[in-house]
Short mmCIF file of C-alpha atoms in Angstrom, two decimals:
data_model
loop_
_atom_site.label_atom_id
_atom_site.label_comp_id
_atom_site.label_asym_id
_atom_site.label_seq_id
_atom_site.Cartn_x
_atom_site.Cartn_y
_atom_site.Cartn_z
CA MET N 1 -0.05 0.02 0.21
CA ARG N 2 1.13 2.99 -0.86
CA PRO N 3 1.20 6.31 2.12
CA SER N 4 -1.13 8.65 1.17
CA PRO N 5 -0.23 12.64 1.83
CA LEU N 6 -3.28 12.10 3.27
CA PHE N 7 -2.04 9.46 6.44
CA ALA N 8 0.32 12.72 7.03
CA LEU N 9 -1.87 15.46 7.45
CA PRO N 10 -2.77 14.78 10.76
CA LEU N 11 0.67 15.11 12.52
CA PHE N 12 1.07 18.46 10.75
CA LEU N 13 -2.24 19.94 11.13
CA ALA N 14 -1.35 19.31 14.85
CA THR N 15 1.88 21.09 13.94
CA PHE N 16 0.53 23.88 12.29
CA ALA N 17 -2.32 24.53 12.34
CA THR N 18 -3.25 26.86 15.38
CA GLY N 19 -4.22 30.01 16.27
CA ALA N 20 -5.66 32.32 13.53
CA GLY N 21 -5.84 31.41 10.32
CA ALA N 22 -5.96 27.74 11.19
CA ALA N 23 -8.52 26.72 9.04
CA SER N 24 -7.10 28.72 6.07
CA TRP N 25 -4.35 26.63 6.61
CA LYS N 26 -5.56 23.03 7.27
CA GLU N 27 -7.96 23.77 3.87
CA GLN N 28 -4.14 24.67 2.05
CA GLN N 29 -2.49 21.77 3.19
CA ILE N 30 -6.20 19.13 1.95
CA ALA N 31 -5.61 21.01 -1.54
CA ALA N 32 -2.11 20.33 -1.76
CA ALA N 33 -2.50 16.63 -0.54
CA GLU N 34 -5.47 16.28 -3.09
CA LYS N 35 -2.63 17.75 -5.59
CA SER N 36 0.15 15.30 -4.45
CA GLU N 37 -2.05 12.79 -5.43
CA SER N 38 -3.10 13.85 -8.71
CA ILE N 39 1.27 14.02 -9.36
CA LEU N 40 1.83 10.77 -8.17
CA ARG N 41 -1.52 9.27 -9.79
CA GLN N 42 0.07 10.73 -13.18
CA VAL N 43 3.52 9.61 -12.06
CA GLU N 44 2.72 6.07 -11.19
CA LYS N 45 1.79 5.75 -14.99
CA VAL N 46 5.50 6.74 -16.39
CA ARG N 47 8.45 4.41 -16.31
CA GLY N 48 11.78 4.53 -14.35
CA LEU N 49 12.85 5.72 -11.47
CA LEU N 50 14.69 8.72 -13.45
CA ALA N 51 11.59 9.77 -15.35
CA GLN N 52 9.69 9.79 -12.53
CA TYR N 53 11.43 11.81 -10.14
CA GLN N 54 12.42 14.78 -13.25
CA ILE N 55 8.83 15.25 -12.95
CA MET N 56 8.57 15.18 -10.05
CA ARG N 57 10.95 17.48 -9.84
CA ALA N 58 9.95 20.12 -11.93
CA ALA N 59 5.80 20.23 -10.42
CA TYR N 60 8.11 20.66 -7.03
CA VAL N 61 9.31 23.69 -8.63
CA ALA N 62 6.43 24.68 -10.26
CA ASP N 63 4.47 25.62 -7.11
CA GLU N 64 6.43 27.38 -4.48
CA ALA N 65 2.86 26.97 -2.00
CA ARG N 66 4.54 26.54 1.53
CA ALA N 67 1.61 23.72 2.11
CA PHE N 68 2.38 22.14 -1.34
CA ARG N 69 5.79 21.74 -0.89
CA LEU N 70 5.15 20.72 2.73
CA ILE N 71 3.17 17.95 1.89
CA PHE N 72 4.61 16.76 -2.03
CA GLY N 73 8.04 17.91 -0.60
CA GLN N 74 7.71 14.30 1.26
CA TYR N 75 6.85 12.25 -1.34
CA LEU N 76 10.01 14.34 -3.31
CA SER N 77 12.16 13.86 -0.81
CA TRP N 78 11.06 9.87 -0.49
CA HIS N 79 12.73 9.27 -4.66
CA GLN N 80 15.65 11.04 -4.17
CA SER N 81 16.56 8.98 -1.59
CA TYR N 82 15.21 6.00 -3.67
CA LEU N 83 17.97 7.25 -6.69
CA GLY N 84 20.77 8.22 -4.11
CA LEU N 85 20.52 11.71 -3.47
CA HIS N 86 19.87 11.50 0.01
CA GLU N 87 21.34 15.31 0.43
CA ASP N 88 18.86 15.97 -1.86
CA ALA N 89 16.18 14.75 -0.04
CA MET N 90 16.77 15.23 3.31
CA GLN N 91 16.69 19.21 1.44
CA SER N 92 12.82 18.66 0.09
CA PHE N 93 11.27 17.82 3.70
CA SER N 94 13.37 17.68 6.63
CA ILE N 95 11.18 17.49 10.36
CA GLN N 96 13.24 20.47 12.61
CA GLN N 97 13.95 19.26 15.93
CA GLY N 98 13.17 22.08 18.78
CA SER N 99 13.25 21.19 22.33
CA ASP N 100 9.46 20.03 23.86
CA LYS N 101 9.03 20.56 27.11
CA GLN N 102 9.07 16.33 27.45
CA ASP N 103 12.95 15.99 26.98
CA ALA N 104 14.31 14.85 29.51
CA PRO N 105 18.31 16.58 30.75
CA SER N 106 20.43 16.55 28.56
CA PRO N 107 22.97 13.25 29.28
CA LEU N 108 25.97 16.28 29.74
CA GLU N 109 24.21 17.68 32.73
CA GLY N 110 25.95 15.93 35.55
CA ASP N 111 28.41 13.57 34.91
CA ALA N 112 25.84 9.90 35.47
CA TRP N 113 25.93 9.65 31.37
CA ARG N 114 28.86 8.13 29.45
CA SER N 115 28.80 7.60 25.68
CA GLU N 116 28.94 4.30 24.30
CA PRO N 117 28.81 2.52 20.86
CA ALA N 118 24.77 2.07 20.25
CA ALA N 119 25.19 -1.20 18.83
CA ASP N 120 26.67 -2.41 22.01
CA THR N 121 23.71 -0.41 24.24
CA ILE N 122 21.50 -2.40 21.88
CA ALA N 123 23.03 -5.25 21.98
CA ARG N 124 23.11 -5.79 25.72
CA LEU N 125 19.70 -4.58 26.19
CA ALA N 126 18.14 -6.80 23.75
CA ASN N 127 19.46 -9.99 24.70
CA GLY N 128 16.54 -11.60 26.69
CA GLN N 129 13.79 -9.45 25.67
CA ARG N 130 11.42 -10.79 22.85
CA ALA N 131 10.95 -7.70 20.87
CA VAL N 132 13.24 -4.77 19.68
CA PHE N 133 10.91 -1.95 17.75
CA PHE N 134 13.61 1.12 15.32
CA ASN N 135 12.14 3.53 14.06
CA GLU N 136 13.41 5.31 10.96
CA ALA N 137 12.50 9.18 9.52
CA HIS N 138 11.28 7.88 5.70
CA ASN N 139 12.86 10.19 3.61
CA ALA N 140 16.77 9.67 5.51
CA ALA N 141 18.42 6.06 5.38
CA ILE N 142 20.70 7.19 7.21
CA THR N 143 18.37 5.87 10.25
CA ARG N 144 18.22 2.49 9.02
CA SER N 145 22.00 1.57 9.23
CA LEU N 146 22.29 1.16 12.70
CA THR N 147 19.40 -1.68 11.91
CA VAL N 148 21.48 -3.05 9.03
CA GLU N 149 24.29 -3.17 11.52
CA MET N 150 22.51 -4.77 14.29
CA LEU N 151 20.90 -7.27 12.70
CA PRO N 152 23.47 -10.25 12.61
CA LYS N 153 23.96 -9.23 16.02
CA LEU N 154 20.03 -9.80 17.12
CA ARG N 155 19.86 -13.22 14.75
CA GLN N 156 22.83 -14.33 17.14
CA LEU N 157 20.85 -13.16 19.92
CA GLY N 158 18.32 -15.93 19.10
CA TYR N 159 15.81 -13.09 17.29
CA THR N 160 14.02 -15.67 14.49
CA HIS N 161 11.23 -12.46 12.27
CA PHE N 162 12.02 -9.57 11.14
CA ALA N 163 9.39 -7.30 9.71
CA ALA N 164 9.10 -4.00 8.04
CA GLU N 165 6.54 -1.33 7.78
CA THR N 166 4.77 -1.14 4.25
CA LEU N 167 6.48 -4.44 3.23
CA TYR N 168 3.31 -6.30 0.93
CA GLU N 169 1.56 -9.45 2.49
CA THR N 170 0.88 -10.19 -1.40
CA ASP N 171 4.92 -10.46 -2.86
CA THR N 172 4.04 -14.16 -1.31
CA GLU N 173 7.77 -15.42 -3.56
CA LEU N 174 10.23 -12.94 -1.39
CA ALA N 175 11.49 -15.60 0.43
CA ARG N 176 11.76 -18.16 -2.22
CA ARG N 177 13.29 -14.88 -4.30
CA GLY N 178 15.56 -13.75 -1.75
CA TYR N 179 15.78 -9.93 -2.21
CA PRO N 180 13.06 -7.75 -2.96
CA ASN N 181 11.79 -6.35 -5.84
CA ASP N 182 9.44 -3.13 -6.75
CA ALA N 183 6.29 -5.81 -5.86
CA SER N 184 8.13 -6.06 -2.61
CA GLY N 185 6.80 -2.48 -1.18
CA PHE N 186 6.93 1.11 -0.70
CA TYR N 187 10.31 2.16 0.84
CA THR N 188 11.93 -0.68 -0.26
CA GLN N 189 12.06 0.60 -3.75
CA GLU N 190 15.02 2.35 -1.25
CA PRO N 191 18.80 0.53 -1.70
CA VAL N 192 18.98 0.65 2.48
CA TYR N 193 15.74 -0.47 2.92
CA ALA N 194 16.23 -3.66 0.23
CA GLU N 195 19.21 -4.13 1.56
CA MET N 196 18.42 -4.09 5.26
CA VAL N 197 15.49 -6.67 4.44
CA ARG N 198 17.94 -8.04 1.97
CA THR N 199 20.29 -8.99 5.39
CA ALA N 200 17.43 -9.80 6.99
CA LEU N 201 16.64 -12.89 4.70
CA LYS N 202 20.20 -14.48 4.27
CA LEU N 203 20.84 -14.34 8.05
CA GLY N 204 17.52 -16.65 7.96
CA PHE N 205 15.16 -14.54 9.55
CA THR N 206 11.42 -14.99 8.66
CA VAL N 207 10.38 -11.91 7.10
CA VAL N 208 6.76 -10.61 7.32
CA ALA N 209 4.51 -8.20 6.30
CA TYR N 210 2.72 -6.40 8.72
CA GLU N 211 1.14 -3.55 7.37
CA ALA N 212 -2.31 -2.13 7.93
CA ALA N 213 -3.77 -4.26 4.31
CA SER N 214 -7.16 -2.08 4.76
CA GLU N 215 -7.60 2.02 3.67
CA ALA N 216 -7.58 2.74 8.06
CA VAL N 217 -5.56 5.33 9.00
CA GLY N 218 -4.80 6.74 12.65
CA ASP N 219 -5.26 4.68 15.27
CA ALA N 220 -7.73 1.92 13.25
CA ARG N 221 -4.33 1.50 10.75
CA GLU N 222 -2.07 0.81 13.96
CA LYS N 223 -4.61 -1.38 15.57
CA GLU N 224 -4.26 -3.21 12.61
CA GLN N 225 -0.63 -2.92 11.97
CA ALA N 226 -0.27 -4.29 15.64
CA ARG N 227 -2.50 -7.18 14.92
CA ASN N 228 -0.80 -7.98 12.28
CA LEU N 229 2.23 -8.40 14.15
CA TYR N 230 1.09 -10.58 16.76
CA ASN N 231 -0.73 -12.92 14.67
CA ARG N 232 1.86 -13.47 11.88
CA VAL N 233 5.16 -13.93 14.50
CA PHE N 234 3.96 -14.98 18.41
CA LYS N 235 -0.02 -16.36 17.39
CA ASP N 236 2.05 -20.01 16.60
CA ASN N 237 5.02 -19.42 18.22
CA ALA N 238 5.04 -18.33 21.26
CA ASP N 239 9.10 -18.73 20.99
CA ALA N 240 9.51 -16.11 18.45
CA ARG N 241 11.39 -13.03 18.69
CA VAL N 242 11.01 -10.38 16.86
CA VAL N 243 12.76 -7.32 15.07
CA VAL N 244 10.85 -4.75 13.52
CA ASN N 245 11.47 -1.40 12.19
CA ALA N 246 8.60 1.85 11.58
CA GLY N 247 8.29 4.97 11.08
CA TYR N 248 8.78 7.93 13.74
CA ALA N 249 6.51 7.66 16.55
CA HIS N 250 4.86 4.50 15.73
CA ILE N 251 6.83 2.48 18.06
CA VAL N 252 6.13 5.67 20.61
CA GLU N 253 5.36 3.79 24.23
CA SER N 254 3.16 6.57 26.01
CA GLY N 255 0.74 9.00 25.09
CA LYS N 256 -1.67 9.87 22.65
CA TYR N 257 -0.70 9.20 19.05
CA LEU N 258 -2.68 10.93 16.10
CA GLY N 259 -5.90 10.71 17.54
CA GLY N 260 -5.33 7.41 19.50
CA ALA N 261 -2.55 4.74 20.13
CA SER N 262 0.38 3.66 18.46
CA MET N 263 1.49 0.53 16.40
CA ALA N 264 3.82 -0.04 19.91
CA GLN N 265 1.19 0.64 22.28
CA HIS N 266 -1.63 -1.40 21.15
CA PHE N 267 0.60 -4.33 20.54
CA ARG N 268 1.45 -4.74 24.15
CA LYS N 269 -1.93 -5.01 25.23
CA ILE N 270 -2.49 -7.27 22.55
CA ALA N 271 0.68 -9.52 22.67
CA ARG N 272 0.96 -8.27 26.40
CA ILE N 273 5.01 -8.16 25.62
CA ASP N 274 6.75 -5.01 25.61
CA PRO N 275 9.24 -3.86 23.52
CA LEU N 276 12.65 -2.37 23.64
CA THR N 277 12.48 0.62 21.50
CA VAL N 278 15.00 2.36 20.09
CA GLU N 279 14.35 6.15 19.10
CA GLN N 280 16.51 7.17 16.33
CA THR N 281 15.23 10.01 14.35
CA MET N 282 14.43 12.80 16.81
CA LEU N 283 18.77 12.82 17.42
CA ILE N 284 19.91 13.09 13.43
CA PRO N 285 21.71 15.47 11.38
CA HIS N 286 19.97 17.79 9.22
CA THR N 287 21.58 19.74 6.29
CA GLU N 288 20.75 23.12 8.47
CA ALA N 289 22.36 22.84 11.68
CA SER N 290 19.65 25.54 13.43
CA GLN N 291 17.54 22.12 12.41
CA ASP N 292 19.52 19.76 14.73
CA HIS N 293 17.62 19.73 18.35
CA PRO N 294 18.97 21.54 20.64
CA TYR N 295 21.73 18.58 21.85
CA TYR N 296 22.92 17.26 19.31
CA ARG N 297 25.93 19.46 18.54
CA ALA N 298 26.82 19.07 22.36
CA LEU N 299 26.32 15.61 22.20
CA LEU N 300 28.57 15.76 19.14
CA ALA N 301 31.40 17.75 20.47
CA SER N 302 31.64 15.77 23.50
CA ALA N 303 31.32 11.99 21.77
CA SER N 304 32.87 12.78 19.00
CA PRO N 305 31.08 9.81 17.21
CA LYS N 306 32.09 7.91 14.29
CA THR N 307 29.38 5.81 14.54
CA PRO N 308 26.00 5.81 15.82
CA VAL N 309 26.03 6.82 20.20
CA ALA N 310 23.58 5.66 23.05
CA PHE N 311 24.49 6.88 26.59
CA VAL N 312 24.61 5.36 29.45
CA ASP N 313 24.95 5.51 33.91
CA GLY N 314 27.26 3.55 35.56
CA ASP N 315 24.51 0.71 35.87
CA GLY N 316 24.16 0.31 31.73
CA LYS N 317 20.35 2.16 32.67
CA PRO N 318 20.23 3.91 28.58
CA TRP N 319 19.32 7.20 28.55
CA SER N 320 16.53 8.27 26.65
CA LEU N 321 15.19 11.99 24.96
CA ARG N 322 11.68 11.20 26.05
CA ALA N 323 11.92 9.10 28.96
CA GLY N 324 9.03 7.17 29.04
CA GLN N 325 8.41 7.10 25.87
CA TYR N 326 11.06 5.50 24.42
CA ASP N 327 13.74 3.08 25.99
CA VAL N 328 16.84 4.06 24.00
CA SER N 329 17.85 7.44 22.04
CA VAL N 330 20.96 7.28 19.50
CA ALA N 331 22.73 9.42 18.09
CA LEU N 332 23.38 9.77 14.26
CA PRO N 333 27.24 11.18 13.34
CA PRO N 334 26.89 13.81 11.66
CA TYR N 335 27.34 13.78 7.43
CA THR N 336 30.92 13.32 6.00
CA HIS N 337 31.76 12.87 2.32
CA GLU N 338 33.62 11.22 0.23
CA ASN N 339 33.87 11.13 -3.59
CA GLY N 340 30.66 13.03 -3.45
CA ARG N 341 28.96 10.38 -1.32
CA GLN N 342 27.94 9.96 2.25
CA THR N 343 30.10 8.33 3.84
CA TRP N 344 27.28 6.44 6.47
CA LEU N 345 26.80 4.91 3.01
CA SER N 346 29.63 2.05 4.14
CA LEU N 347 26.94 0.49 6.81
CA GLY N 348 29.48 0.09 9.29
CA GLY N 349 32.15 -0.87 7.87
CA ALA N 350 30.02 -4.03 5.98
CA ARG N 351 30.17 -1.91 2.28
CA ARG N 352 33.51 -0.66 0.64
CA ALA N 353 33.13 2.77 -1.28
CA TYR N 354 33.86 1.54 -5.32
CA THR N 355 34.30 4.35 -8.00
CA VAL N 356 32.84 4.65 -10.87
CA ASP N 357 32.44 7.91 -13.63
CA GLY N 358 30.84 9.00 -16.31
CA GLU N 359 31.73 6.83 -19.22
CA ILE N 360 29.75 4.37 -17.97
CA CYS N 361 27.02 6.06 -19.37
CA ARG N 362 28.59 6.55 -22.99
CA SER N 363 27.44 10.51 -23.12
CA VAL N 364 24.29 9.84 -22.19
CA MET N 365 23.10 12.19 -19.31
CA PRO N 366 20.99 12.11 -16.85
CA CYS N 367 22.47 8.56 -16.15
CA LEU N 368 21.15 6.24 -13.88
CA ILE N 369 23.66 3.64 -11.99
CA GLU N 370 22.77 1.08 -10.44
CA ALA N 371 24.63 -2.04 -8.92
CA ARG N 372 22.70 -5.73 -8.59
CA TYR N 373 23.86 -8.87 -6.82
CA ILE N 374 25.19 -11.59 -9.22
CA GLY N 375 22.90 -13.91 -9.06
CA GLU N 376 19.74 -11.99 -8.80
CA GLY N 377 17.17 -10.89 -11.16
CA ASP N 378 17.32 -7.86 -12.96
CA ASP N 379 14.21 -6.83 -11.04
CA ALA N 380 15.93 -6.71 -7.89
CA ILE N 381 16.47 -3.44 -5.96
CA PRO N 382 19.53 -2.60 -6.52
CA ALA N 383 22.50 -3.13 -3.42
CA ASP N 384 22.86 0.66 -4.58
CA ARG N 385 22.22 3.74 -6.77
CA ILE N 386 23.75 6.68 -8.70
CA VAL N 387 22.91 9.52 -10.48
CA PHE N 388 24.91 11.63 -13.46
CA GLY N 389 24.57 14.55 -14.65
CA LEU N 390 21.01 15.67 -13.41
CA GLN N 391 20.08 18.91 -14.46
CA ASP N 392 19.10 21.82 -11.96
CA SER N 393 15.60 21.87 -12.93
CA SER N 394 15.41 24.80 -10.91
CA LEU N 395 18.10 26.80 -13.05
CA THR N 396 16.35 28.46 -16.69
CA GLY N 397 17.34 29.16 -20.12
CA SER N 398 21.20 29.47 -20.42
CA GLU N 399 21.18 28.89 -16.44
CA ARG N 400 20.80 25.55 -17.16
CA LYS N 401 23.23 22.71 -16.48
CA PHE N 402 24.05 19.82 -15.17
CA ARG N 403 24.68 19.74 -11.16
CA THR N 404 27.22 17.08 -11.79
CA VAL N 405 29.46 18.30 -15.13
CA ASP N 406 32.56 18.86 -13.15
CA GLN N 407 32.50 15.86 -10.96
CA LEU N 408 31.24 13.05 -13.52
CA ARG N 409 33.24 10.62 -10.89
CA THR N 410 31.54 9.42 -7.49
CA ASP N 411 31.82 6.29 -5.30
CA LEU N 412 28.82 2.96 -4.97
CA TYR N 413 28.87 1.66 -1.75
CA LEU N 414 29.29 -2.09 -1.78
CA ARG N 415 29.78 -5.86 0.24
CA PRO N 416 33.08 -7.23 -0.84
CA GLY N 417 31.16 -9.59 -3.64
CA ARG N 418 30.46 -9.55 -7.44
CA TYR N 419 27.91 -7.21 -9.08
CA ARG N 420 26.06 -6.33 -12.43
CA VAL N 421 26.47 -2.09 -12.39
CA ARG N 422 23.94 -1.42 -15.76
CA ALA N 423 23.46 2.53 -16.84
CA SER N 424 20.25 3.78 -18.13
CA GLY N 425 18.97 6.91 -19.17
CA ALA N 426 15.16 8.92 -18.17
CA ASP N 427 13.81 6.50 -20.93
CA ASN N 428 14.86 3.95 -19.03
CA GLN N 429 17.10 2.07 -22.11
CA ILE N 430 20.20 0.40 -21.16
CA VAL N 431 22.97 2.07 -22.60
CA ASN N 432 26.22 0.09 -20.50
CA THR N 433 26.60 -3.22 -18.30
CA GLN N 434 29.52 -4.17 -16.40
CA ASN N 435 30.13 -6.93 -14.67
CA ILE N 436 32.41 -5.75 -11.42
CA THR N 437 33.94 -6.97 -8.29
CA VAL N 438 34.61 -5.35 -4.66
CA GLY N 439 37.45 -6.45 -2.87
CA THR N 440 37.75 -6.06 1.12
CA ASN N 441 39.71 -2.68 0.60
CA PRO N 442 38.28 0.79 -0.93
CA GLN N 443 38.95 0.93 -4.58
CA ARG N 444 39.03 4.65 -5.83
#
């Protein structure tokens, strides 16, 4: 099921529609959501991610209305993440993390807390639990990186099932095939999300879809998701242990959510299992530092992390930015770049940088480059994607130019192994195919 802008409206309205003009703002957002839906229906008729993105980008540039950019910018950002344009994705849509009265005191206050690798913290806390819930920001693929890294550790601890939001239950061949394709889900079109599902399958997890199959929204959707999760994991398997990946506050453990309760709250009532909840969407880097949570930069200066970190006291108790809502908060490291890509794409060192240049495109611009595992079909979601020569549609006339005309060289991030690299144009026609081998050391 493709998410609709109408799913997001209750959150946006609660955030922005207060005081004078609230009714008008609500009407603007509803109109923007309806326009966004109309554009998306047109886009879905077009073949190829690159061609779809160009239509979406042009529509975004053509309408500067705040309500439209707020709603449609979220969809644009998802497609940018699918194409490996992670910086652009965060610019098109980003939730500012301001201070909140519910925030716990910073772990830098006093000397009770120390930082440690989040992977170590979570592995220790997850030992003996029956469910671990990770959240993510759907357009910020960096918020999936730690979850991918944690899967081998959690498998070793005895976790048996992996469940992810917006996986489609209609893809009954996923386990047999061993990799996700376009029929597998919505967010799985993004390569890091696909790598999360692929990794779970390779490790022997039973991968389950728990997304609501109905058109339910708000509390009804949360309850349906929780019921699906219980029925497909625990109902007939009392010894099961599950890792769940969900968006934003679907995993919040207390308080109202979208006028009712969250998926995690419904799950706890239905399954009588209190999940370990890992919050990793609030203490993250933004393209503009003004959007970072007020604690974020100070925490980074204190810990100087190159990998995700958590904070614990002398007894190993984890710090949470929202105590009572989430069990542990994770601070993700700041962006660093090498050869035009964000280095978190190494996924904790599991993947290596493999440099490609524009020659692979044979002068076809813009050009989409995709790397698929040898042994997987052409329908597989790639291990990584990049784009060369994408025109900046915000420029017109004589100013129009290629964004990467002076840098037709960048990195794919891939696990050691053999890959089939394919270059194609906006018309979806393949212009070049190469087989490569990625070794254990970076290749530049």
